[in-house]
CSV table of C-alpha atoms and ligand atoms in Angstrom, one decimal:
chain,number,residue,atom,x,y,z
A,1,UNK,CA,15.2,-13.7,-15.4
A,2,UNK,CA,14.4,-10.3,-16.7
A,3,UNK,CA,11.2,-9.0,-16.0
A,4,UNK,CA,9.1,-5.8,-17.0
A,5,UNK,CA,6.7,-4.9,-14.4
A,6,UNK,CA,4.2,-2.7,-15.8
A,7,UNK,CA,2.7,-0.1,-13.2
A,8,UNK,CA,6.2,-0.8,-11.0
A,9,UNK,CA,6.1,2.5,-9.0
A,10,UNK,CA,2.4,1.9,-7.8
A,11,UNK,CA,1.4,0.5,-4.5
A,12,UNK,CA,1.7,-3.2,-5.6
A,13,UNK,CA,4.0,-3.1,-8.1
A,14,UNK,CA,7.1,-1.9,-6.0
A,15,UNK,CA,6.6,-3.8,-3.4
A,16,UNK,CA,6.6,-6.8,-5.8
A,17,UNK,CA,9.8,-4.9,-7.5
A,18,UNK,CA,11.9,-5.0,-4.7
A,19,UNK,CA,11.0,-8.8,-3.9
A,20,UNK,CA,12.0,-9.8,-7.5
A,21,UNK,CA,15.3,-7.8,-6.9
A,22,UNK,CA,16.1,-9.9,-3.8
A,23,UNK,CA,15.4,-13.1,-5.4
A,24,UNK,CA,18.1,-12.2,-8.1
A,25,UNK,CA,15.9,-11.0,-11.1
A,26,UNK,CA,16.7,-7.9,-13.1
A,27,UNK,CA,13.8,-5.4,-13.4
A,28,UNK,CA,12.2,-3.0,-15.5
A,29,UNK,CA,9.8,-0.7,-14.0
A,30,UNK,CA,7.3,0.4,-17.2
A,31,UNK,CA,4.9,3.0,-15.3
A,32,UNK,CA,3.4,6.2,-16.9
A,33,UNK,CA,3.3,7.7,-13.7
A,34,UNK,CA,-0.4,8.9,-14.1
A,35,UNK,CA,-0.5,6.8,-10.5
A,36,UNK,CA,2.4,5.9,-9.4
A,37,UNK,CA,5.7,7.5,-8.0
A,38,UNK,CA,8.9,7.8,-9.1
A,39,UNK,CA,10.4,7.9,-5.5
A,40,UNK,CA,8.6,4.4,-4.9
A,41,UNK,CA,11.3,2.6,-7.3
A,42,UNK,CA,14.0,3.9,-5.5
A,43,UNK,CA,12.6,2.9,-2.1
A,44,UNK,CA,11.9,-0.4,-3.4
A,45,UNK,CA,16.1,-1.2,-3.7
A,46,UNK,CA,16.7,0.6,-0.9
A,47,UNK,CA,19.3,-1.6,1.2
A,48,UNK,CA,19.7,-4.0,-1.9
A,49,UNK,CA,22.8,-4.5,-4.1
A,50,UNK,CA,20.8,-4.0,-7.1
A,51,UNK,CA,18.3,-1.4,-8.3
A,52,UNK,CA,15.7,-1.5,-11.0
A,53,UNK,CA,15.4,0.4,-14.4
A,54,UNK,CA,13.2,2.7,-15.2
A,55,UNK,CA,11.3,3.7,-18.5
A,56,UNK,CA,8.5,6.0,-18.6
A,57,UNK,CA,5.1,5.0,-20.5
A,58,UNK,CA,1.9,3.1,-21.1
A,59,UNK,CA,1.5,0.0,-22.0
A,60,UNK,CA,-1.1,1.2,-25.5
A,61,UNK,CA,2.2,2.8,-26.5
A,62,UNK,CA,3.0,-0.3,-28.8
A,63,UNK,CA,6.6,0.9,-29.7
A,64,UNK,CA,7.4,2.2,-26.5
A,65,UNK,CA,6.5,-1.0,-24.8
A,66,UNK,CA,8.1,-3.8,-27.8
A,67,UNK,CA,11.3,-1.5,-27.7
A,68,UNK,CA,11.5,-2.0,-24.4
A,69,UNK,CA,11.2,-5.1,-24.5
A,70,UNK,CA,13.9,-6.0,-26.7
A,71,UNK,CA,16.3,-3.4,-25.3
A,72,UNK,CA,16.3,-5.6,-22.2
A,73,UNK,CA,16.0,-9.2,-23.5
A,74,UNK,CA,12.7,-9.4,-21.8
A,75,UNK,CA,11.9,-13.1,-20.2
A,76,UNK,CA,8.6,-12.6,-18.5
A,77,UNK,CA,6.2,-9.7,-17.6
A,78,UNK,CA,4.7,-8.8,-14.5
A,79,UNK,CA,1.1,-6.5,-15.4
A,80,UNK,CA,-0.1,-4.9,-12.4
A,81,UNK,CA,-0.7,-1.5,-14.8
A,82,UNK,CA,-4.5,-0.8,-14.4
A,83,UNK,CA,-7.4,1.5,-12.7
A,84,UNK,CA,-8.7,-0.1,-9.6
A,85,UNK,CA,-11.3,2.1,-7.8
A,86,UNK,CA,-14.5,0.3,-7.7
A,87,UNK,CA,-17.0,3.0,-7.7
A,88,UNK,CA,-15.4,5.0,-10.4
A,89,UNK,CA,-15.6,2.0,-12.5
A,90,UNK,CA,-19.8,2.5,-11.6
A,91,UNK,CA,-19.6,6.1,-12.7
A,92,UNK,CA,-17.2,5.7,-16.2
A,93,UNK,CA,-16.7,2.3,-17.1
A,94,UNK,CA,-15.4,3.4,-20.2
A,95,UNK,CA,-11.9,4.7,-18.3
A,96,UNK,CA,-11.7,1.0,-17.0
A,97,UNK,CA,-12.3,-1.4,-20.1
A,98,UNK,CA,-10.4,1.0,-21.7
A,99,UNK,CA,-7.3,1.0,-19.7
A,100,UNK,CA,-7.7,-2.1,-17.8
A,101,UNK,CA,-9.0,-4.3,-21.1
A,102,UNK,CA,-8.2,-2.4,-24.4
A,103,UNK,CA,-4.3,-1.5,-23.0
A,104,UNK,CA,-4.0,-5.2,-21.4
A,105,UNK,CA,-5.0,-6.7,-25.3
A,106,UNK,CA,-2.0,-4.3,-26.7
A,107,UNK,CA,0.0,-5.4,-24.8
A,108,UNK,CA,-0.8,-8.7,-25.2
A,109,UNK,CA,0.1,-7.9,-28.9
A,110,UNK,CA,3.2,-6.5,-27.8
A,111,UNK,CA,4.6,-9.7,-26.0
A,112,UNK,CA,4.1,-11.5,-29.3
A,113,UNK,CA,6.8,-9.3,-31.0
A,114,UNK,CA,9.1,-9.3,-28.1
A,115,UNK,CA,12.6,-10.7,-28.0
A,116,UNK,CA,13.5,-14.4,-28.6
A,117,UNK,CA,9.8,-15.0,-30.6
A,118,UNK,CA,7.5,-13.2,-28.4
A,119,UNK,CA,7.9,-13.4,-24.4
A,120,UNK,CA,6.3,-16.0,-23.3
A,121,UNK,CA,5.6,-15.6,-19.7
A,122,UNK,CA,3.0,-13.2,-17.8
A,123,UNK,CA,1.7,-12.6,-14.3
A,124,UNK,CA,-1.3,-10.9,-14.2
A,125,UNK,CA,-2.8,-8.9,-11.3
A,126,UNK,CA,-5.9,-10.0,-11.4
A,127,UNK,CA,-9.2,-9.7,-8.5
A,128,UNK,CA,-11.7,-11.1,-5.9
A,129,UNK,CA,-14.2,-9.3,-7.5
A,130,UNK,CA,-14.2,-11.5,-10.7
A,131,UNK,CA,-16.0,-13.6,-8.8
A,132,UNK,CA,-19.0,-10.9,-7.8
A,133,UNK,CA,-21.4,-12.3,-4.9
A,134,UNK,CA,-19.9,-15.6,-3.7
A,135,UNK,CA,-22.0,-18.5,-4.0
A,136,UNK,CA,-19.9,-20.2,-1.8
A,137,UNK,CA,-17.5,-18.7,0.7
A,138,UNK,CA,-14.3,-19.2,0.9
A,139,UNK,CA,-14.6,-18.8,-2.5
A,140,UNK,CA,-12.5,-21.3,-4.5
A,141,UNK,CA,-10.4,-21.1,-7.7
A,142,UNK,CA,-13.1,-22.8,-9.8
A,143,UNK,CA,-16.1,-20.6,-8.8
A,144,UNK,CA,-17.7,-18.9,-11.5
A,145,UNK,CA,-17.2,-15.6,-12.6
A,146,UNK,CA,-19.8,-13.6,-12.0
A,147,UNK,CA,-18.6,-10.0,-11.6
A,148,UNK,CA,-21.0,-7.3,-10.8
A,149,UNK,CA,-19.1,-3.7,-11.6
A,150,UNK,CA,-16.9,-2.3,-14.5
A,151,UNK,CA,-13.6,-2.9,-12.3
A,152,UNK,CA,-14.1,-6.8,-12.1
A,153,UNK,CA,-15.7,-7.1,-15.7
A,154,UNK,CA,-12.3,-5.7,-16.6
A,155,UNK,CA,-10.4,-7.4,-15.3
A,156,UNK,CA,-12.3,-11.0,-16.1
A,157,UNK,CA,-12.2,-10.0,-19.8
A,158,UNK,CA,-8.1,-9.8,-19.9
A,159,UNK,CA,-8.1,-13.1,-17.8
A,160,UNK,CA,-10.1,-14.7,-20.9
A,161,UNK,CA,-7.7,-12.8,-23.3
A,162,UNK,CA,-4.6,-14.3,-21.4
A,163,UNK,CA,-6.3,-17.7,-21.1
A,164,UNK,CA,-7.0,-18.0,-25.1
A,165,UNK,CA,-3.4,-16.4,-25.9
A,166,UNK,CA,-1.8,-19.1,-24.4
A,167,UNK,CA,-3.8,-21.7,-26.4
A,168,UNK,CA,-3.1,-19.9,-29.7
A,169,UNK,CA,0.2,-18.6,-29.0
A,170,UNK,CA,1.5,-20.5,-26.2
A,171,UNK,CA,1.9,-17.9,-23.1
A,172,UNK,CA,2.5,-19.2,-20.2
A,173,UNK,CA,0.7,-17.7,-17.3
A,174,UNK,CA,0.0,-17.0,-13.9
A,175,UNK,CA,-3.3,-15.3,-12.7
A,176,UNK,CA,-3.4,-13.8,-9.2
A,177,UNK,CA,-6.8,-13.4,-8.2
A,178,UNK,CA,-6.0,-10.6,-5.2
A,179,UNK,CA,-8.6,-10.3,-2.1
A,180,UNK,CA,-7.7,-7.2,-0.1
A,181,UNK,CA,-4.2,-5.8,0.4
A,182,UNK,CA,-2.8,-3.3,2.8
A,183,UNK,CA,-0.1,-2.8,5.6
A,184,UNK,CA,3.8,-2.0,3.9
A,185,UNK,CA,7.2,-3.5,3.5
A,186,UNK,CA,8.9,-3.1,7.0
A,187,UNK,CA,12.1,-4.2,5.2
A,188,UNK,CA,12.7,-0.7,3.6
A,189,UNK,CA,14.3,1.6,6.4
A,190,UNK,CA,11.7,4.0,7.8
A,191,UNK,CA,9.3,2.6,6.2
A,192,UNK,CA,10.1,5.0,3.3
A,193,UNK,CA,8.1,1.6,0.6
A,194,UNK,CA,4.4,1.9,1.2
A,195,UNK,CA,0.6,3.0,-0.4
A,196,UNK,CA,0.1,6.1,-1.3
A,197,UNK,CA,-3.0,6.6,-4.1
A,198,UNK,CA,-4.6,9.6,-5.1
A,199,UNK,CA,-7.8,10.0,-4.5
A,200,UNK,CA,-6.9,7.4,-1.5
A,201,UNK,CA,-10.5,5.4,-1.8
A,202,UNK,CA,-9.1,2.3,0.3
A,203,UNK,CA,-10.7,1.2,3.7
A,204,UNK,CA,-7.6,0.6,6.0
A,205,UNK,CA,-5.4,3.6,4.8
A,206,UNK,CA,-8.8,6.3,5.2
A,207,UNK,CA,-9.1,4.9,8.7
A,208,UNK,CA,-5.6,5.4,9.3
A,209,UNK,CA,-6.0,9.1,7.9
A,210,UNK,CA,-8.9,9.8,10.7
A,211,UNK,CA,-7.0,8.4,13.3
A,212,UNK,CA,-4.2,10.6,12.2
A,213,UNK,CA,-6.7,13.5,12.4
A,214,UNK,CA,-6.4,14.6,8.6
A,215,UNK,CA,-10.1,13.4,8.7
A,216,UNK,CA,-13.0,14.0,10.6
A,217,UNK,CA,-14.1,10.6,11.0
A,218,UNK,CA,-14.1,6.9,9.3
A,219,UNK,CA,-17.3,6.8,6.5
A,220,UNK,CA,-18.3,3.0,7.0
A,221,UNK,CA,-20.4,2.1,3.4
A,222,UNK,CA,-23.3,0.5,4.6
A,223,UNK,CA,-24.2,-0.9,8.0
A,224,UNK,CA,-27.5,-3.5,6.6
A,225,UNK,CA,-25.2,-6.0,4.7
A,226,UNK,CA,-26.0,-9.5,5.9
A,227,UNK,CA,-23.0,-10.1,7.6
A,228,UNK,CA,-22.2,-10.5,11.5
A,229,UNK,CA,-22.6,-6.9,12.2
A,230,UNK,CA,-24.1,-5.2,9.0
A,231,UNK,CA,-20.6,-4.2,7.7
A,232,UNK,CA,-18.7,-5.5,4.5
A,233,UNK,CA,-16.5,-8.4,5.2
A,234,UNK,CA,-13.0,-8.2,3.4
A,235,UNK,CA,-9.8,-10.8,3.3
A,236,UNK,CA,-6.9,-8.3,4.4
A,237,UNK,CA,-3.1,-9.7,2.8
A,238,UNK,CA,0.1,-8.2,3.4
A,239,UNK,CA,1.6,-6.4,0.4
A,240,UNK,CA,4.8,-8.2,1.2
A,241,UNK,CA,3.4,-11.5,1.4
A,242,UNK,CA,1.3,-10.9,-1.9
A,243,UNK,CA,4.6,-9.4,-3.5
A,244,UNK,CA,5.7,-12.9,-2.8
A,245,UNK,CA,3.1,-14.8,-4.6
A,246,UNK,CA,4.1,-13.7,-7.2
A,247,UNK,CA,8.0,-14.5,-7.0
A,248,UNK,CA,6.7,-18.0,-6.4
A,249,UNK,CA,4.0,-18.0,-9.2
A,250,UNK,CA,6.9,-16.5,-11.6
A,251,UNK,CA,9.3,-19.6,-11.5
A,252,UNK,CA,6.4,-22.0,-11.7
A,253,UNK,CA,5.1,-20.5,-15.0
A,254,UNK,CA,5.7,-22.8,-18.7
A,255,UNK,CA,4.9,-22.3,-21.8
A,256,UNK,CA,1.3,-22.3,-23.2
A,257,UNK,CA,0.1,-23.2,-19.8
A,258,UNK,CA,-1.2,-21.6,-16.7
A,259,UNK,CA,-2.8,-21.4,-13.5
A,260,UNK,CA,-5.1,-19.3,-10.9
A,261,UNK,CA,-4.2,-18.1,-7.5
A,262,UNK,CA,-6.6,-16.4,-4.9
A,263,UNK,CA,-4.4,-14.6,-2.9
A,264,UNK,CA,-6.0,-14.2,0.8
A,265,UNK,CA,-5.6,-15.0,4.4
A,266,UNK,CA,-8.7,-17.2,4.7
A,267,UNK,CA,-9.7,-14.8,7.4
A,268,UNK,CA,-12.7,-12.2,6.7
A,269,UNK,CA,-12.8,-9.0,8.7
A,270,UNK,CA,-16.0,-6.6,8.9
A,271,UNK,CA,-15.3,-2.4,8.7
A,272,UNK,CA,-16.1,-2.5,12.0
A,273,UNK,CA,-13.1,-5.0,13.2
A,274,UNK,CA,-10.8,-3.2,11.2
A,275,UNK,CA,-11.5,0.0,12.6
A,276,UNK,CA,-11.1,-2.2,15.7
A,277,UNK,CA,-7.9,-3.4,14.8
A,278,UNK,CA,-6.4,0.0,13.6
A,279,UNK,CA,-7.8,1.6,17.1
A,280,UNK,CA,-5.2,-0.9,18.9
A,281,UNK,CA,-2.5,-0.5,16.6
A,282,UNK,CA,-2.5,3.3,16.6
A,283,UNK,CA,-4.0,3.9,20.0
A,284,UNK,CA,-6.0,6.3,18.9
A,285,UNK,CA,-10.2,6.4,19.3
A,286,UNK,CA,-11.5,6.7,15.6
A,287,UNK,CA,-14.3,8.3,15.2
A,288,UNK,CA,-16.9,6.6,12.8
A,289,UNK,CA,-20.0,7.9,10.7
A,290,UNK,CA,-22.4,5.6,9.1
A,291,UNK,CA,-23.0,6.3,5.7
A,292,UNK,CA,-25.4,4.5,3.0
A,293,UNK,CA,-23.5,1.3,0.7
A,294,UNK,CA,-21.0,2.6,-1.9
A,295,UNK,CA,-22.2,0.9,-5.4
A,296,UNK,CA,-20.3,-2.4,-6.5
A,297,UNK,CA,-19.7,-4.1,-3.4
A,298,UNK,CA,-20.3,-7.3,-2.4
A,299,UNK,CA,-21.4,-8.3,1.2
A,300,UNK,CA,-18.3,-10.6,2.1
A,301,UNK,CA,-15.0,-11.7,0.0
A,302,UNK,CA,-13.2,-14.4,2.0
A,303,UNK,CA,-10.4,-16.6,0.0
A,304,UNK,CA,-9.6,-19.8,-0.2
A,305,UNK,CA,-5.9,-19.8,-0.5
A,306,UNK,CA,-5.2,-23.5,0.1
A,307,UNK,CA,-4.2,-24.2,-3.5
A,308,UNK,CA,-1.3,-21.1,-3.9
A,309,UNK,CA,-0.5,-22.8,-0.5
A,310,UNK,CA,-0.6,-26.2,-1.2
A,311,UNK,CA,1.0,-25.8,-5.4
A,312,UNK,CA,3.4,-22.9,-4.6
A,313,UNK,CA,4.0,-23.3,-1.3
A,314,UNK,CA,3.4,-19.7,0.1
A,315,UNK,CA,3.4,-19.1,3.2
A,316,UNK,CA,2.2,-15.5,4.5
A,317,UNK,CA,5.3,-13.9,6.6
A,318,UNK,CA,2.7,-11.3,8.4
A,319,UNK,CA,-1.1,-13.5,8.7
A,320,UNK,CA,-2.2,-11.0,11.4
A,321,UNK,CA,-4.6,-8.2,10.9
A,322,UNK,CA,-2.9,-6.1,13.4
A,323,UNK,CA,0.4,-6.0,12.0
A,324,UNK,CA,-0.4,-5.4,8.8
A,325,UNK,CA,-1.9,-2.3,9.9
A,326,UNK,CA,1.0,-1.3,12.8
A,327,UNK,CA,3.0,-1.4,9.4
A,328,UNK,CA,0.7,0.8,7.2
A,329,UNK,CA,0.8,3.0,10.3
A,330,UNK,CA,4.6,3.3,10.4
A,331,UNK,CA,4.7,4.3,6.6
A,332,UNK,CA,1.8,6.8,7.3
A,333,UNK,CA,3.7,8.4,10.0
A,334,UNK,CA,6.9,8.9,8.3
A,335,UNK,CA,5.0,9.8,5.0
A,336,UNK,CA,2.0,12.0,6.2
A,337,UNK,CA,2.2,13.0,3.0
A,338,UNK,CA,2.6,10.0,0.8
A,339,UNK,CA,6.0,9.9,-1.4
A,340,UNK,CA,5.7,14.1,-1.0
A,341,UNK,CA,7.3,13.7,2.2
A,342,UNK,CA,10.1,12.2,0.5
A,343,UNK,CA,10.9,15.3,-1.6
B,1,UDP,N1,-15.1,1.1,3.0
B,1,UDP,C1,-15.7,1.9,4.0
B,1,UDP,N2,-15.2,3.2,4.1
B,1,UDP,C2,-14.2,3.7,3.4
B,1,UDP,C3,-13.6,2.8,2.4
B,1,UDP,C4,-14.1,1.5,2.3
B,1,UDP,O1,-16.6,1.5,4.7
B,1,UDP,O2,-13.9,4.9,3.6
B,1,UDP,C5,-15.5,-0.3,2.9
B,1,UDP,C6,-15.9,-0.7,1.5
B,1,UDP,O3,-17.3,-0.3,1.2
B,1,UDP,C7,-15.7,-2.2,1.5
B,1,UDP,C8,-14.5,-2.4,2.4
B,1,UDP,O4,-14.5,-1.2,3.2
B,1,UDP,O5,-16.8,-2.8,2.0
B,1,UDP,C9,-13.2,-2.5,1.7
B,1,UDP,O6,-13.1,-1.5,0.7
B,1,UDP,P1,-11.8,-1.2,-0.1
B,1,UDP,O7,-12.1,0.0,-1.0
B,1,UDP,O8,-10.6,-1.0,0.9
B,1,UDP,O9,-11.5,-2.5,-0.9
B,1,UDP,P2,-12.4,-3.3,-2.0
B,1,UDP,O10,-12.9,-4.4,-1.1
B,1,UDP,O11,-13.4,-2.4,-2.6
B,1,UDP,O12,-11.4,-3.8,-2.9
């Protein structure tokens, strides 16, 4: 098939890039670059017979985006393009229903123009923290929605958009709820494929930063959650294996119909363990501070993932904590830097 990926030289998105490329697709990257990284779409067909396009833009730019579209016979679109820092969503929640809502409904629009009567196939990068405070842990597909910050709100509200689109319109969909993602792609030589944001707000990437001593110490938000030792418990995926999800949930998609996906290990690990588990990995003793809770965050987010296993078969390649984060190590060795130390 051939598939846009909006926001295809961020974290996610490349990594999902280069596993479309080896399962045969053709790809468009569609990234504005205000977050991602040029050099991440060349890393992610590095080694591979194929590479991906490249156009430049956001997905409000109507034309931009429906030219695009039709210049490469679009089948299906993969929209990972969106804001995704918790807390910031607290301070200016406008930023995020703006972006994450008001540019997903354009280009919703957009599809509906697109070649061969509109494209009618989407995978959506969607979030455990739709779901807010579980009432029930692992949290299932069918538990309600109930987010508690700007970020999840967001994203919920272009779930309900996609899901009423493909009554009217008949879109076919695929909604990947994602838990908490990390580690990168040990496929690419020197681990040149991996995460690099800016302002980097994630938990196993700052540890990874103190125990490279460009930090003083770890910042663990909030040690009085009730939770086995007072620290936020988080289900911790492979960006390779989530990449894969959505391969799988991509040939499974018809038309006007769709389905959900947690996308987890099943597994919940405190701050505290993963600071444990990056100590091992690196080596290094990580210094920690205890700071107060950062606004927005739930206690624990655990997945059920039986029914992406069950439906889709998927299988994670890399289920262990501790690789995942041996890989995110590698990448932050070679790229101390991020994709700067590729220039
Ligand atoms: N966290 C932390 N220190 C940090 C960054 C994150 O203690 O420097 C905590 C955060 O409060 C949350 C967990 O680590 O409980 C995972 O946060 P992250 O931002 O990585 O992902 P989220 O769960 O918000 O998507």
């Amino acid at each position: 098939m051939n598939i846009l990926v909006t926001g295809g030289a961020g974290y996610i998105g490349s990594h999902a890039v280069r596993q479309l490329l080896k399962a045969s697709h053709s790809v468009v990257v569609y990234d504005d670059l205000s977050h991602g990284h040029k050099e991440s779409i060349a890393a992610a067909s590095s080694g591979l017979k194929t590479s991906a396009e490249f156009v430049q833009g956001n997905v409000a730019d109507s034309k931009l985006f429906t030219d695009t579209l039709n210049r490469y016979s679009i089948d299906a679109v993969m929209h990972f393009a969106a804001f995704i820092e918790v807390g910031e969503s607290v301070v200016d929640p406008e930023k995020y229903y703006r972006n994450n809502f008001t540019n997903a409904l354009s280009m919703l629009h957009s599809l509906r123009s697109g070649p061969k009567n509109g494209v009618k196939k989407i995978v959506f990068s969607s979030t455990a923290a739709t779901y807010g405070n579980p009432l029930t842990s692992p949290i299932q597909e069918d538990h309600p929605l109930l987010p508690i910050n700007p970020y999840g709100r967001s994203k919920m509200m272009t779930e309900l958009a996609i899901r009423d689109f493909a009554h009217a319109y008949g879109l076919g969909f695929a909604i990947l709820r994602y838990f908490n993602v990390a580690g990168a792609s040990p496929e690419v030589e020197g681990f040149g494929l991996g995460e690099a944001h800016e302002p980097e707000s994630h938990l196993i990437p700052r540890v990874l930063a103190a125990a490279a001593g460009k930090s003083a110490a770890i910042g663990i938000f909030g040690t009085d959650y009730d939770t086995r030792d007072g620290t936020c418990i988080r289900d911790y995926v492979h960006v390779d294996d989530l990449a894969m999800a959505h391969v799988l949930a991509l040939a499974k998609i018809q038309d006007g119909k769709g389905e959900v996906y947690n996308i987890g290990s099943q597994n919940g690990f405190s701050v505290r363990e993963v600071i444990r588990a990056c100590e091992k990995a690196t080596g290094k003793t990580i210094p920690v501070e205890e700071k107060p809770r950062r606004a927005g965050d739930p206690a624990t987010l655990v997945a059920s993932s039986d029914k992406i296993r069950k439906e889709l078969g998927w299988t994670p390649k890399y289920p262990d904590l501790e690789t995942t984060v041996s890989h995110a190590w590698k990448w932050h060795q070679s790229h101390p830097m991020g994709y700067k130390s590729s220039r």
